[in-house]
Amino acid sequence: MDDPLHTFVSTKHLIAYFSMEIALTPKIPNYSGGLGVLAGDTLKSFADLNLDVVGITLLSEKGYFNQKLDESNYQHENEVQWNKEEFLKKLDVTVQVQIGSRNVDVSAWEYTLIGHRGKPLKIYFLDTNLSQNSDKDKLLTSYLYGGDMDYRLEQEIILGIGGIRILRALNIAPKKYHMNEGHAAFLTLELLRETTPLLPVFEERFNLVKDLCTFTTHTPVPAGHDAFEEQKVRLALGDLFPNESRDKICLTGKFSMTALALEFSSYKNAVARKHKQVSQKMFPDQTIDHITNGVHSMTWTHPLIAELFDKYTLNWRSNPLELRMAYKIPITELRSKHDECKKELFQYVEEKTKIKLDPEVFTIGFARRSTTYKRPELVFRDFERLKHIANSKKGIQIIFAGKAHPRDTEGKKIIQRIVGLTNYSTDKLKIIFLENYDMDIAKKIISGVDLWLNTPKRPLEASGTSGMKAAHNGVPSLSILDGWWVEGCIENITGWAIGEEFVDGDDNYIDHQDAQKLYDKLEQKILPLYYEDNDEYTIVMRNSIAINAAYFNTHRMAYQYILRAYVRNHTLNN
Ligand SMILES: *Cc1c(COP(=O)(O)O)cnc(C)c1O
C-alpha cells in the first residue's frame, strides 16, 4: 500500500478538472486551440486509465468562430452553429451565482467520454441560456473568448463559482481541484466560502483550500494572464472577494487570476522544462514544477499509421509508452503508409484550393494560431534565398493554416500576407493556405507533410503540442529550441534545431539569424537527406515515433500529474 499510485486508484480519489475550453471532438466547436486540445487530450487519457475525474467547462454555445477570408484575404469571424443536443445531455440541475447585484442561474449539460477500457468520464458544460436569466446573462456562456474584459470576468465567475455549485448540486465532492490555466481560479473563493462555517479562522481555511487545489500555468507571456480592475472584481464578487489575500493577488494594481491560482494551490506546474524556468522568474516567490505536455496518442495518430503500431507494438493503445517498439517497423512500410497519408492530404488541398501538389516533392507543414510571437513568416524572410534553395533541389511545398484571435489585428495581417504570397508560388516553390484551421485539418496536415516547422520567438512558446502530434505520425520537426523542443530535439535523430536555445540581440537581428539558420538546415541537411538518402530520412521519421511519441503523450503526462499533483502534493526537482 506504500505505492502511491495504488493507493490513489484504490481510494476513489475524485479529481475535478476545470478548463475554459475542452476540445473533445472536432464536432463540438468549443475550443480555440492548444489549451483546449490539451484539456481534451488529458481527459481522454484519464478516462483510458480508468481514473475518477470529472471535467468542467463552459458551453460556448456559439463556439469560437469559423474563419472566412474576404477578397483581400482578411479574416472575418462567422458564428458557428452546432447542435448541442446531439452530443450533450441536459441535466435537471440549476444553481445560482451572484454577479454584483444580479442573480444568474446556471445549468449544465453532460458529455460522456468513454475511455479505451470502456470507463465513462463525465464533463459538465455550464449554461446560462435559461429563460429566467436576462438577455445579457443568457449570452454569458455563448462565445469563447468573445466580448470585452467585463464579459470575460463574468464568464470566469460562472466557470469557477458556478462550476463548484453545479458539482455540489450533483453531489460530487472531489478530493482535488485542478485549474487548467487561471480562468477557473475563482473556484478557490467558493471553496473558502464553503468552509467558513467549519473553520472560522482564515489561516485554517486557507490551508485546507490550498491542499485541495492544483494549478497549471500555460503561458510565459504576461499579457496571456487574465487580470481585471480590482474595483470591478470587488463589485462583481461582493462577499467572496478575498480581502485577506488581496496584497498577494493584486500585485500590479490589477486582480491577477494567475496570482489567485498560485496563492491557493499547493502544487503548481509549468508545461515544459524551459517554461518552468521562465515561470519561476515571473513568480519568484512561488515554487513551480514542470510536467511537460503530451498529446492523446489514439486521437492524433492517423489510422494508416495506427495500423503499423497495431502490428509492431504489443498494446500501444492502452500504453503509448510501447511506441518505443516503433523501431521494429520496417522503413519501407513506414514510407509507404506515410505516402498514403500525404496523398490524402494533397487530395484535400486540391479540393479546397484547386491546386495540385506533387507527392514526390518535399512538403513542410506550419499550422497553429496566427500571432506575432509564433513568427509564421520567418520562413519567408529571405524569399529569394528560399526560392534559390527550392530551385536547386526538386522543390519545396509549404502548407499553412491558422486562425487569428478575433482581436489580434496583427495576426490577421500575417494571414493576409501569407495568403498573398501563395500568388508567388513557382513550379519549384508552392505555398498553400488552408482556411478554417481546426482539429480535423490539424490531423490531416500533421500526418501528411514531411516536416513540421515551428519558429516561435524565444522564450514565448510554453510548450507547443502540434509537433508532438506530428511525431506520432512519423513527421520530424525543424524547430526553434523553445517549449517542448528543448526536451524533444536530438539533432539528426528526432529532427533538427534552428539556432541555439539562448540568443542575444534585438528582434530584427534574431529574426535574421534564425531565418538564415533555418535555410542552412534545409539546404545542407534536410533536403539532401530527403532527396538523396530517403532511407536515412525515414529512419529519422521512425525515431520521432520511437523516441518522441513514446514520451510526449498524455498517458505519461497523466501519470506524472497523479503522482506529483494529485497524490503526493510535492515538487520534484528535475
Ligand atoms: C494542436 C492544436 C493546436 C496547438 O498547436 P501548437 O503547436 O501548440 O500551437 C492549435 N489548434 C489546433 C486545432 C490544434 O489541433
Coordinates of C-alpha atoms and ligand atoms in Angstrom, one line a residue:
M1 CA 0.0 0.0 0.0
D2 CA 3.0 2.2 0.0
D3 CA 2.8 2.5 -3.7
P4 CA 1.2 6.0 -4.2
L5 CA -0.4 5.1 -7.5
H6 CA -2.0 2.0 -6.0
T7 CA -3.3 4.0 -3.0
F8 CA -4.6 6.6 -5.4
V9 CA -6.5 4.2 -7.6
S10 CA -7.9 2.2 -4.7
T11 CA -9.2 5.2 -2.7
K12 CA -11.6 6.6 -5.3
H13 CA -9.7 9.8 -5.5
L14 CA -12.0 12.0 -7.4
I15 CA -10.4 14.9 -9.4
A16 CA -12.3 17.9 -10.8
Y17 CA -10.6 19.3 -13.9
F18 CA -11.6 22.9 -14.7
S19 CA -10.8 24.4 -18.1
M20 CA -12.3 27.3 -20.0
E21 CA -12.1 25.2 -23.2
I22 CA -12.1 21.4 -23.6
A23 CA -11.6 20.1 -27.1
L24 CA -13.2 16.6 -27.2
T25 CA -14.2 16.2 -30.8
P26 CA -13.9 18.4 -33.9
K27 CA -17.7 18.4 -33.9
I28 CA -18.0 20.4 -30.7
P29 CA -16.5 23.8 -31.6
N30 CA -15.9 25.0 -28.1
Y31 CA -12.2 25.3 -28.3
S32 CA -9.8 27.8 -29.8
G33 CA -6.5 25.9 -29.9
G34 CA -3.7 24.4 -27.8
L35 CA -5.2 24.9 -24.4
G36 CA -8.5 23.3 -25.2
V37 CA -6.9 20.4 -27.2
L38 CA -4.6 19.7 -24.2
A39 CA -7.5 19.7 -21.8
G40 CA -9.4 17.3 -24.1
D41 CA -6.4 15.0 -24.6
T42 CA -5.7 15.0 -20.9
L43 CA -9.3 13.9 -20.0
K44 CA -9.2 11.2 -22.7
S45 CA -6.1 9.8 -21.1
F46 CA -7.6 10.0 -17.6
A47 CA -10.6 8.0 -19.0
D48 CA -8.4 5.5 -20.7
L49 CA -6.5 5.0 -17.4
N50 CA -9.8 4.4 -15.5
L51 CA -9.4 7.4 -13.2
D52 CA -12.2 9.1 -11.4
V53 CA -12.2 12.5 -12.9
V54 CA -14.9 15.0 -13.9
G55 CA -14.4 17.9 -16.3
I56 CA -16.0 21.3 -16.0
T57 CA -16.1 23.9 -18.8
L58 CA -18.4 26.5 -20.4
L59 CA -20.9 25.5 -23.1
S60 CA -19.7 28.1 -25.6
E61 CA -22.9 27.7 -27.4
K62 CA -21.9 29.9 -30.4
G63 CA -18.4 28.3 -30.5
Y64 CA -15.2 30.0 -31.1
F65 CA -15.7 31.0 -34.8
N66 CA -15.4 29.9 -38.4
Q67 CA -12.7 31.6 -40.3
K68 CA -13.7 33.2 -43.6
L69 CA -11.2 35.3 -45.7
D70 CA -12.6 38.2 -47.7
E71 CA -11.3 39.2 -51.2
S72 CA -8.4 41.0 -49.6
N73 CA -7.6 37.8 -47.6
Y74 CA -8.5 39.5 -44.3
Q75 CA -10.1 37.2 -41.7
H76 CA -13.7 37.5 -40.7
E77 CA -15.3 35.5 -37.9
N78 CA -18.6 33.7 -38.6
E79 CA -20.7 32.3 -35.8
V80 CA -20.5 28.5 -35.5
Q81 CA -23.8 26.6 -35.5
W82 CA -23.7 23.2 -33.7
N83 CA -26.4 21.0 -32.4
K84 CA -25.6 20.5 -28.7
E85 CA -28.5 18.0 -28.2
E86 CA -26.7 15.7 -30.5
F87 CA -23.6 15.4 -28.2
L88 CA -24.8 16.5 -24.7
K89 CA -27.5 15.6 -22.3
K90 CA -29.3 18.5 -20.5
L91 CA -29.2 17.9 -16.7
D92 CA -32.1 18.8 -14.5
V93 CA -30.0 21.0 -12.2
T94 CA -29.8 24.7 -11.7
V95 CA -27.7 26.8 -9.3
Q96 CA -27.4 30.5 -8.8
V97 CA -24.4 32.7 -8.9
Q98 CA -24.3 36.4 -7.8
I99 CA -22.5 38.8 -10.1
G100 CA -22.7 42.2 -8.5
S101 CA -26.4 42.8 -7.8
R102 CA -27.6 40.3 -10.3
N103 CA -28.5 36.7 -9.7
V104 CA -27.6 34.5 -12.6
D105 CA -28.9 31.0 -12.9
V106 CA -26.6 28.3 -14.2
S107 CA -27.4 24.9 -15.6
A108 CA -25.3 22.2 -17.1
W109 CA -25.1 19.8 -20.0
E110 CA -23.3 16.4 -19.6
Y111 CA -20.9 14.9 -22.1
T112 CA -19.9 11.3 -21.6
L113 CA -16.4 10.5 -22.6
I114 CA -15.8 6.8 -23.0
G115 CA -12.2 5.6 -22.3
H116 CA -10.3 2.9 -24.1
R117 CA -11.3 0.4 -21.4
G118 CA -14.9 1.5 -21.6
K119 CA -14.9 3.7 -18.5
P120 CA -17.2 6.7 -18.8
L121 CA -15.9 10.1 -17.7
K122 CA -18.4 13.0 -17.3
I123 CA -17.8 16.5 -18.5
Y124 CA -20.1 19.3 -17.5
F125 CA -20.8 22.2 -19.8
L126 CA -22.1 25.2 -17.9
D127 CA -25.0 27.0 -19.5
T128 CA -26.7 30.4 -18.6
N129 CA -29.0 30.5 -21.6
L130 CA -32.1 29.9 -19.4
S131 CA -35.4 31.6 -19.7
Q132 CA -35.3 33.2 -16.2
N133 CA -32.0 35.0 -17.0
S134 CA -31.8 38.4 -18.5
D135 CA -31.0 38.6 -22.2
K136 CA -27.5 39.8 -21.4
D137 CA -26.8 37.0 -18.9
K138 CA -28.2 34.4 -21.3
L139 CA -25.2 35.2 -23.5
L140 CA -22.5 34.6 -20.8
T141 CA -21.8 31.0 -22.0
S142 CA -22.2 31.8 -25.7
Y143 CA -18.8 33.0 -27.0
L144 CA -15.4 31.5 -26.2
Y145 CA -13.0 34.4 -25.6
G146 CA -15.6 36.8 -27.0
G147 CA -16.6 40.2 -25.7
D148 CA -14.7 42.6 -23.5
M149 CA -12.9 42.2 -20.2
D150 CA -16.2 42.6 -18.3
Y151 CA -17.7 39.7 -20.2
R152 CA -14.6 37.6 -19.5
L153 CA -14.7 38.4 -15.8
E154 CA -18.3 37.3 -15.7
Q155 CA -17.6 34.2 -17.6
E156 CA -14.9 33.3 -15.2
I157 CA -17.2 33.8 -12.3
I158 CA -19.6 31.3 -13.9
L159 CA -16.8 28.8 -14.6
G160 CA -15.2 28.9 -11.1
I161 CA -18.1 29.6 -8.8
G162 CA -20.9 28.2 -10.9
G163 CA -18.7 25.2 -11.6
I164 CA -18.3 24.3 -7.9
R165 CA -22.0 24.9 -7.2
I166 CA -23.0 22.6 -10.1
L167 CA -20.7 19.9 -8.7
R168 CA -22.4 20.2 -5.3
A169 CA -25.9 20.1 -6.8
L170 CA -24.8 16.9 -8.4
N171 CA -23.5 15.5 -5.1
I172 CA -19.9 15.5 -6.3
A173 CA -17.2 16.2 -3.7
P174 CA -13.8 15.9 -5.4
K175 CA -10.5 15.4 -3.4
K176 CA -8.6 17.7 -5.8
Y177 CA -9.5 20.7 -8.0
H178 CA -7.2 21.1 -11.0
M179 CA -7.2 24.6 -12.6
N180 CA -6.1 24.3 -16.2
E181 CA -4.9 27.9 -16.6
G182 CA -6.1 30.8 -14.4
H183 CA -9.6 31.2 -15.9
A184 CA -11.2 28.9 -13.3
A185 CA -9.3 30.4 -10.2
F186 CA -12.5 31.9 -8.7
L187 CA -13.3 28.4 -7.6
T188 CA -10.8 28.8 -4.7
L189 CA -13.0 31.6 -3.3
E190 CA -16.1 29.4 -3.4
L191 CA -14.2 26.7 -1.6
L192 CA -13.1 29.2 1.0
R193 CA -16.7 30.3 1.5
E194 CA -18.0 26.7 1.8
T195 CA -15.5 26.0 4.6
T196 CA -16.2 29.2 6.6
P197 CA -18.8 27.7 9.0
L198 CA -16.4 24.8 9.8
L199 CA -13.2 26.8 10.0
P200 CA -13.8 30.3 11.2
V201 CA -10.0 31.1 11.2
F202 CA -8.9 32.2 7.8
E203 CA -5.5 30.6 8.1
E204 CA -7.1 27.2 8.6
R205 CA -9.4 27.7 5.6
F206 CA -6.5 28.9 3.5
N207 CA -4.5 25.7 4.3
L208 CA -7.5 23.4 3.6
V209 CA -8.3 25.1 0.2
K210 CA -4.6 25.1 -0.7
D211 CA -4.4 21.4 0.0
L212 CA -7.3 20.8 -2.4
C213 CA -6.0 22.8 -5.3
T214 CA -3.6 22.4 -8.2
F215 CA -2.8 24.9 -10.9
T216 CA -1.2 24.6 -14.3
T217 CA 0.1 27.7 -16.0
H218 CA 0.2 27.7 -19.8
T219 CA 1.8 30.9 -21.0
P220 CA 5.0 32.8 -20.4
V221 CA 3.5 35.9 -22.0
P222 CA 2.4 38.3 -19.2
A223 CA -0.5 39.5 -21.5
G224 CA -1.7 35.9 -21.6
H225 CA -2.6 36.1 -17.9
D226 CA -6.0 37.5 -17.2
A227 CA -6.0 40.5 -14.9
F228 CA -9.0 42.7 -14.1
E229 CA -9.6 46.1 -12.5
E230 CA -9.6 45.4 -8.8
Q231 CA -12.7 47.5 -8.2
K232 CA -14.7 45.6 -10.8
V233 CA -13.8 42.3 -9.2
R234 CA -14.8 43.7 -5.8
L235 CA -18.1 44.8 -7.1
A236 CA -18.8 41.6 -9.0
L237 CA -17.7 39.2 -6.2
G238 CA -19.2 41.0 -3.2
D239 CA -18.6 38.9 -0.1
L240 CA -16.5 36.4 -1.9
F241 CA -13.7 39.0 -2.5
P242 CA -10.5 37.6 -0.8
N243 CA -9.7 40.6 1.4
E244 CA -7.1 38.6 3.5
S245 CA -5.1 37.8 0.4
R246 CA -5.6 41.0 -1.5
D247 CA -2.0 42.1 -1.5
K248 CA -0.8 38.8 -2.9
I249 CA -3.3 38.8 -5.7
C250 CA -3.4 42.5 -6.8
L251 CA 0.4 42.7 -7.4
T252 CA 0.4 45.1 -10.2
G253 CA -2.7 47.1 -9.2
K254 CA -4.8 44.6 -11.1
F255 CA -6.5 41.5 -9.8
S256 CA -4.5 38.7 -11.3
M257 CA -6.2 35.3 -11.9
T258 CA -2.7 33.7 -12.1
A259 CA -1.7 35.1 -8.8
L260 CA -5.0 34.0 -7.3
A261 CA -4.5 30.4 -8.6
L262 CA -0.9 30.3 -7.4
E263 CA -1.8 31.6 -3.9
F264 CA -4.4 28.9 -3.3
S265 CA -2.7 25.9 -4.9
S266 CA -0.3 23.6 -3.1
Y267 CA 1.0 22.2 -6.4
K268 CA 1.8 24.5 -9.4
N269 CA 3.4 23.5 -12.6
A270 CA 4.5 24.8 -16.0
V271 CA 4.1 22.8 -19.1
A272 CA 7.7 22.2 -20.2
R273 CA 11.1 22.4 -18.5
K274 CA 12.0 25.6 -20.2
H275 CA 8.6 27.1 -19.4
K276 CA 9.2 26.3 -15.8
Q277 CA 12.4 28.3 -15.8
V278 CA 10.6 31.3 -17.3
S279 CA 7.6 31.0 -15.0
Q280 CA 9.8 30.7 -12.0
K281 CA 11.3 34.1 -12.9
M282 CA 7.9 35.6 -13.4
F283 CA 6.8 34.4 -10.0
P284 CA 10.0 34.2 -7.8
D285 CA 8.0 33.7 -4.6
Q286 CA 6.4 30.5 -5.8
T287 CA 7.7 27.0 -6.2
I288 CA 6.8 25.9 -9.7
D289 CA 7.4 22.4 -11.0
H290 CA 7.0 21.3 -14.6
I291 CA 5.1 18.5 -16.2
T292 CA 5.8 18.6 -19.9
N293 CA 2.7 18.4 -22.1
G294 CA 1.7 15.5 -24.3
V295 CA -1.0 14.6 -26.8
H296 CA -3.5 11.8 -26.8
S297 CA -1.9 9.1 -28.9
M298 CA -5.0 7.5 -30.3
T299 CA -6.6 10.8 -31.2
W300 CA -3.6 12.1 -33.1
T301 CA -2.3 9.0 -34.9
H302 CA -3.6 8.7 -38.4
P303 CA -5.5 5.3 -38.9
L304 CA -2.9 4.2 -41.5
I305 CA 0.0 4.8 -39.2
A306 CA -2.0 3.2 -36.3
E307 CA -2.1 0.0 -38.4
L308 CA 1.7 -0.2 -38.1
F309 CA 1.5 0.4 -34.4
D310 CA -1.0 -2.3 -34.0
K311 CA 1.2 -4.7 -36.0
Y312 CA 4.5 -3.9 -34.4
T313 CA 3.8 -3.0 -30.7
L314 CA 2.1 -5.1 -28.1
N315 CA -0.6 -2.7 -26.9
W316 CA 0.2 1.0 -27.7
R317 CA -3.5 1.9 -27.4
S318 CA -3.5 1.2 -23.7
N319 CA 0.1 2.0 -23.1
P320 CA 1.6 4.5 -25.6
L321 CA 5.0 4.1 -23.9
E322 CA 5.1 1.0 -26.0
L323 CA 5.6 3.2 -29.0
R324 CA 9.3 2.7 -28.5
M325 CA 8.7 -0.6 -30.3
A326 CA 8.3 1.5 -33.4
Y327 CA 12.0 0.7 -34.0
K328 CA 10.6 -2.7 -35.3
I329 CA 8.7 -1.1 -38.1
P330 CA 10.5 -1.7 -41.4
I331 CA 11.2 1.6 -43.0
T332 CA 9.7 0.6 -46.3
E333 CA 6.4 0.1 -44.6
L334 CA 6.6 3.4 -42.8
R335 CA 7.4 5.1 -46.0
S336 CA 4.5 3.6 -47.9
K337 CA 2.0 4.4 -45.1
H338 CA 3.3 7.9 -45.0
D339 CA 3.0 8.3 -48.7
E340 CA -0.7 7.3 -48.4
C341 CA -1.2 10.0 -45.7
K342 CA 0.5 12.5 -47.9
K343 CA -1.8 11.7 -50.9
E344 CA -4.8 12.0 -48.7
L345 CA -3.7 15.5 -47.6
F346 CA -2.9 16.6 -51.1
Q347 CA -6.4 15.4 -52.3
Y348 CA -7.9 17.6 -49.6
V349 CA -5.7 20.5 -50.6
E350 CA -6.8 20.1 -54.2
E351 CA -10.5 20.0 -53.2
K352 CA -10.1 23.2 -51.2
T353 CA -7.7 25.2 -53.3
K354 CA -7.8 23.6 -56.8
I355 CA -4.0 23.4 -56.5
K356 CA -2.3 20.1 -57.3
L357 CA 0.7 19.3 -55.2
D358 CA 3.3 16.8 -56.2
P359 CA 3.7 13.8 -53.8
E360 CA 7.3 13.4 -54.8
V361 CA 8.2 16.9 -53.6
F362 CA 9.4 17.6 -50.0
T363 CA 6.5 19.2 -48.1
I364 CA 6.6 21.4 -45.0
G365 CA 3.7 22.0 -42.6
F366 CA 3.0 25.0 -40.4
A367 CA -0.3 25.2 -38.7
R368 CA -1.1 27.0 -35.5
R369 CA -2.7 30.2 -34.1
S370 CA -1.7 33.1 -36.3
T371 CA 0.0 35.5 -33.9
T372 CA 3.2 37.6 -33.9
Y373 CA 5.3 35.5 -31.4
K374 CA 4.9 32.4 -33.4
R375 CA 6.6 34.1 -36.4
P376 CA 4.7 32.3 -39.2
E377 CA 6.5 34.5 -41.8
L378 CA 10.1 33.7 -40.7
V379 CA 10.5 31.0 -43.4
F380 CA 9.7 33.8 -46.0
R381 CA 12.1 36.4 -44.5
D382 CA 14.6 36.0 -47.4
F383 CA 12.2 34.9 -50.1
E384 CA 14.9 34.9 -52.8
R385 CA 17.1 32.5 -50.8
L386 CA 14.1 30.2 -50.2
K387 CA 13.4 30.2 -53.9
H388 CA 17.0 29.5 -54.7
I389 CA 17.1 26.5 -52.3
A390 CA 13.8 25.2 -53.8
N391 CA 15.2 25.6 -57.3
S392 CA 18.5 23.9 -56.6
K393 CA 16.7 20.8 -55.5
K394 CA 13.5 19.0 -56.6
G395 CA 11.4 21.7 -55.0
I396 CA 9.6 22.6 -51.7
Q397 CA 5.9 22.8 -50.9
I398 CA 4.7 24.6 -47.8
I399 CA 1.2 24.2 -46.3
F400 CA -0.1 26.8 -43.8
A401 CA -3.2 27.0 -41.7
G402 CA -4.3 29.0 -38.7
K403 CA -6.8 31.3 -37.2
A404 CA -6.1 34.7 -35.6
H405 CA -7.8 35.6 -32.4
P406 CA -10.7 38.0 -33.3
R407 CA -9.0 40.9 -31.6
D408 CA -5.5 40.1 -32.9
T409 CA -5.3 42.5 -35.9
E410 CA -1.6 41.8 -36.4
G411 CA -2.3 38.1 -36.5
K412 CA -4.9 38.7 -39.2
K413 CA -2.4 40.8 -41.2
I414 CA 0.1 37.9 -41.1
I415 CA -2.6 35.6 -42.6
Q416 CA -3.3 38.2 -45.3
R417 CA 0.4 38.5 -46.2
I418 CA 0.9 34.7 -46.3
V419 CA -2.1 34.1 -48.5
G420 CA -0.8 37.0 -50.7
L421 CA 2.4 35.0 -51.0
T422 CA 0.6 32.0 -52.4
N423 CA 0.4 34.0 -55.6
Y424 CA 4.1 34.0 -55.9
S425 CA 4.2 30.2 -56.0
T426 CA 6.5 28.8 -58.7
D427 CA 6.9 25.4 -60.2
K428 CA 9.5 24.6 -57.6
L429 CA 8.1 26.5 -54.6
K430 CA 4.5 26.1 -53.8
I431 CA 2.7 27.9 -51.0
I432 CA -0.7 26.8 -49.8
F433 CA -3.0 28.3 -47.2
L434 CA -5.9 26.2 -45.9
E435 CA -8.8 28.1 -44.4
N436 CA -10.6 27.4 -41.1
Y437 CA -7.9 25.5 -39.1
D438 CA -9.5 23.1 -36.7
M439 CA -8.8 19.6 -35.2
D440 CA -9.8 17.9 -38.4
I441 CA -7.5 19.9 -40.6
A442 CA -4.8 19.6 -38.0
K443 CA -5.0 15.8 -38.2
K444 CA -4.6 15.9 -42.0
I445 CA -1.7 18.3 -42.1
I446 CA 0.4 16.8 -39.2
S447 CA 0.2 13.3 -40.8
G448 CA 0.6 14.3 -44.5
V449 CA 3.6 16.6 -44.6
D450 CA 7.3 15.5 -44.4
L451 CA 8.5 18.1 -41.9
W452 CA 6.8 20.1 -39.1
L453 CA 8.1 23.7 -38.9
N454 CA 8.0 25.7 -35.6
T455 CA 9.5 29.1 -35.3
P456 CA 8.4 30.9 -32.1
K457 CA 10.2 33.8 -30.6
R458 CA 12.1 32.5 -27.6
P459 CA 11.0 32.0 -24.8
L460 CA 7.4 32.6 -25.6
E461 CA 6.3 29.1 -26.6
A462 CA 5.3 27.5 -23.3
S463 CA 5.2 24.0 -24.8
G464 CA 3.6 23.7 -28.2
T465 CA 1.9 20.4 -28.9
S466 CA 1.4 20.2 -32.7
G467 CA 5.0 18.9 -33.1
M468 CA 4.1 16.1 -30.7
K469 CA 1.1 15.2 -32.9
A470 CA 3.4 15.2 -36.0
A471 CA 5.9 12.9 -34.2
H472 CA 3.1 10.4 -33.6
N473 CA 2.8 10.2 -37.4
G474 CA 6.5 9.9 -38.0
V475 CA 6.8 13.5 -39.0
P476 CA 10.0 15.1 -37.6
S477 CA 10.3 18.7 -36.5
L478 CA 12.5 21.6 -37.6
S479 CA 12.1 24.0 -34.7
I480 CA 13.5 26.8 -32.6
L481 CA 14.8 25.4 -29.3
D482 CA 11.8 26.6 -27.2
G483 CA 9.0 24.9 -25.4
W484 CA 8.9 21.1 -25.7
W485 CA 11.5 21.0 -28.4
V486 CA 14.3 21.7 -25.9
E487 CA 13.4 18.3 -24.5
G488 CA 12.4 16.6 -27.8
C489 CA 15.2 17.6 -30.1
I490 CA 18.1 15.2 -30.6
E491 CA 19.8 16.7 -33.6
N492 CA 19.7 14.5 -36.7
I493 CA 17.9 11.8 -34.7
T494 CA 14.5 13.1 -33.9
G495 CA 14.6 16.2 -36.1
W496 CA 16.6 19.5 -36.3
A497 CA 17.0 22.7 -34.3
I498 CA 17.1 26.2 -35.7
G499 CA 19.8 28.1 -33.9
E500 CA 20.7 28.0 -30.3
E501 CA 18.5 27.9 -27.2
F502 CA 19.8 31.2 -25.9
V503 CA 20.3 34.2 -28.3
D504 CA 21.2 37.8 -27.8
G505 CA 20.3 40.9 -29.9
D506 CA 17.3 42.9 -30.9
D507 CA 14.3 41.2 -32.6
N508 CA 15.3 42.1 -36.1
Y509 CA 18.8 40.7 -35.7
I510 CA 17.5 37.5 -34.1
D511 CA 14.8 37.0 -36.8
H512 CA 17.5 37.4 -39.4
Q513 CA 19.9 34.9 -37.8
D514 CA 17.1 32.4 -37.2
A515 CA 15.9 32.7 -40.8
Q516 CA 19.4 32.1 -42.2
K517 CA 19.9 29.1 -39.8
L518 CA 16.6 27.7 -40.9
Y519 CA 17.7 28.0 -44.6
D520 CA 21.1 26.5 -43.8
K521 CA 19.5 23.4 -42.2
L522 CA 17.1 22.9 -45.1
E523 CA 19.7 23.4 -47.7
Q524 CA 22.6 21.5 -46.1
K525 CA 20.9 18.8 -44.0
I526 CA 17.3 18.2 -44.5
L527 CA 16.7 18.4 -48.3
P528 CA 19.8 16.4 -49.2
L529 CA 18.7 13.7 -46.8
Y530 CA 15.2 13.6 -48.1
Y531 CA 16.1 13.7 -51.8
E532 CA 19.3 11.8 -51.9
D533 CA 19.2 9.4 -48.9
N534 CA 15.5 8.8 -48.3
D535 CA 16.1 5.7 -46.2
E536 CA 18.0 7.8 -43.7
Y537 CA 15.2 10.4 -43.7
T538 CA 12.7 7.6 -43.0
I539 CA 14.9 6.5 -40.1
V540 CA 14.6 10.0 -38.6
M541 CA 10.8 9.7 -39.1
R542 CA 10.8 6.4 -37.2
N543 CA 12.9 7.8 -34.4
S544 CA 10.4 10.6 -33.9
I545 CA 7.8 7.9 -33.1
A546 CA 10.0 5.6 -31.0
I547 CA 11.7 8.4 -29.1
N548 CA 9.2 11.3 -29.0
A549 CA 5.7 9.9 -29.4
A550 CA 6.6 7.2 -26.8
Y551 CA 7.2 10.1 -24.3
F552 CA 5.2 13.2 -25.4
N553 CA 1.8 11.7 -24.9
T554 CA -0.9 12.4 -22.3
H555 CA -0.7 9.0 -20.7
R556 CA 2.8 9.7 -19.5
M557 CA 1.7 13.2 -18.5
A558 CA -1.3 11.8 -16.6
Y559 CA 0.9 9.5 -14.5
Q560 CA 3.0 12.5 -13.6
Y561 CA 0.0 14.6 -12.6
I562 CA -1.3 11.8 -10.5
L563 CA 2.0 11.3 -8.6
R564 CA 3.0 14.9 -8.2
A565 CA -0.1 17.0 -8.3
Y566 CA -2.9 14.7 -7.0
V567 CA -1.3 12.2 -4.6
R568 CA 2.0 13.4 -3.2
N569 CA 1.5 17.1 -3.5
H570 CA 5.1 17.8 -3.7
T571 CA 7.6 19.1 -6.2
L572 CA 10.3 17.0 -7.7
N573 CA 13.2 19.0 -8.9
N574 CA 14.2 17.9 -12.3
Ligands
LIG1 C1 -2.8 21.0 -31.5 C2 -3.6 22.2 -32.0 C3 -3.1 23.5 -31.6 C4 -1.9 23.7 -30.8 O1 -0.8 23.8 -31.6 P1 0.6 24.5 -31.1 O2 1.7 23.9 -31.9 O3 0.7 24.1 -29.7 O4 0.4 25.9 -31.3 C5 -3.9 24.5 -32.0 N1 -5.1 24.4 -32.7 C6 -5.5 23.1 -33.1 C7 -6.7 23.0 -33.9 C8 -4.7 22.0 -32.7 O5 -5.2 20.8 -33.1

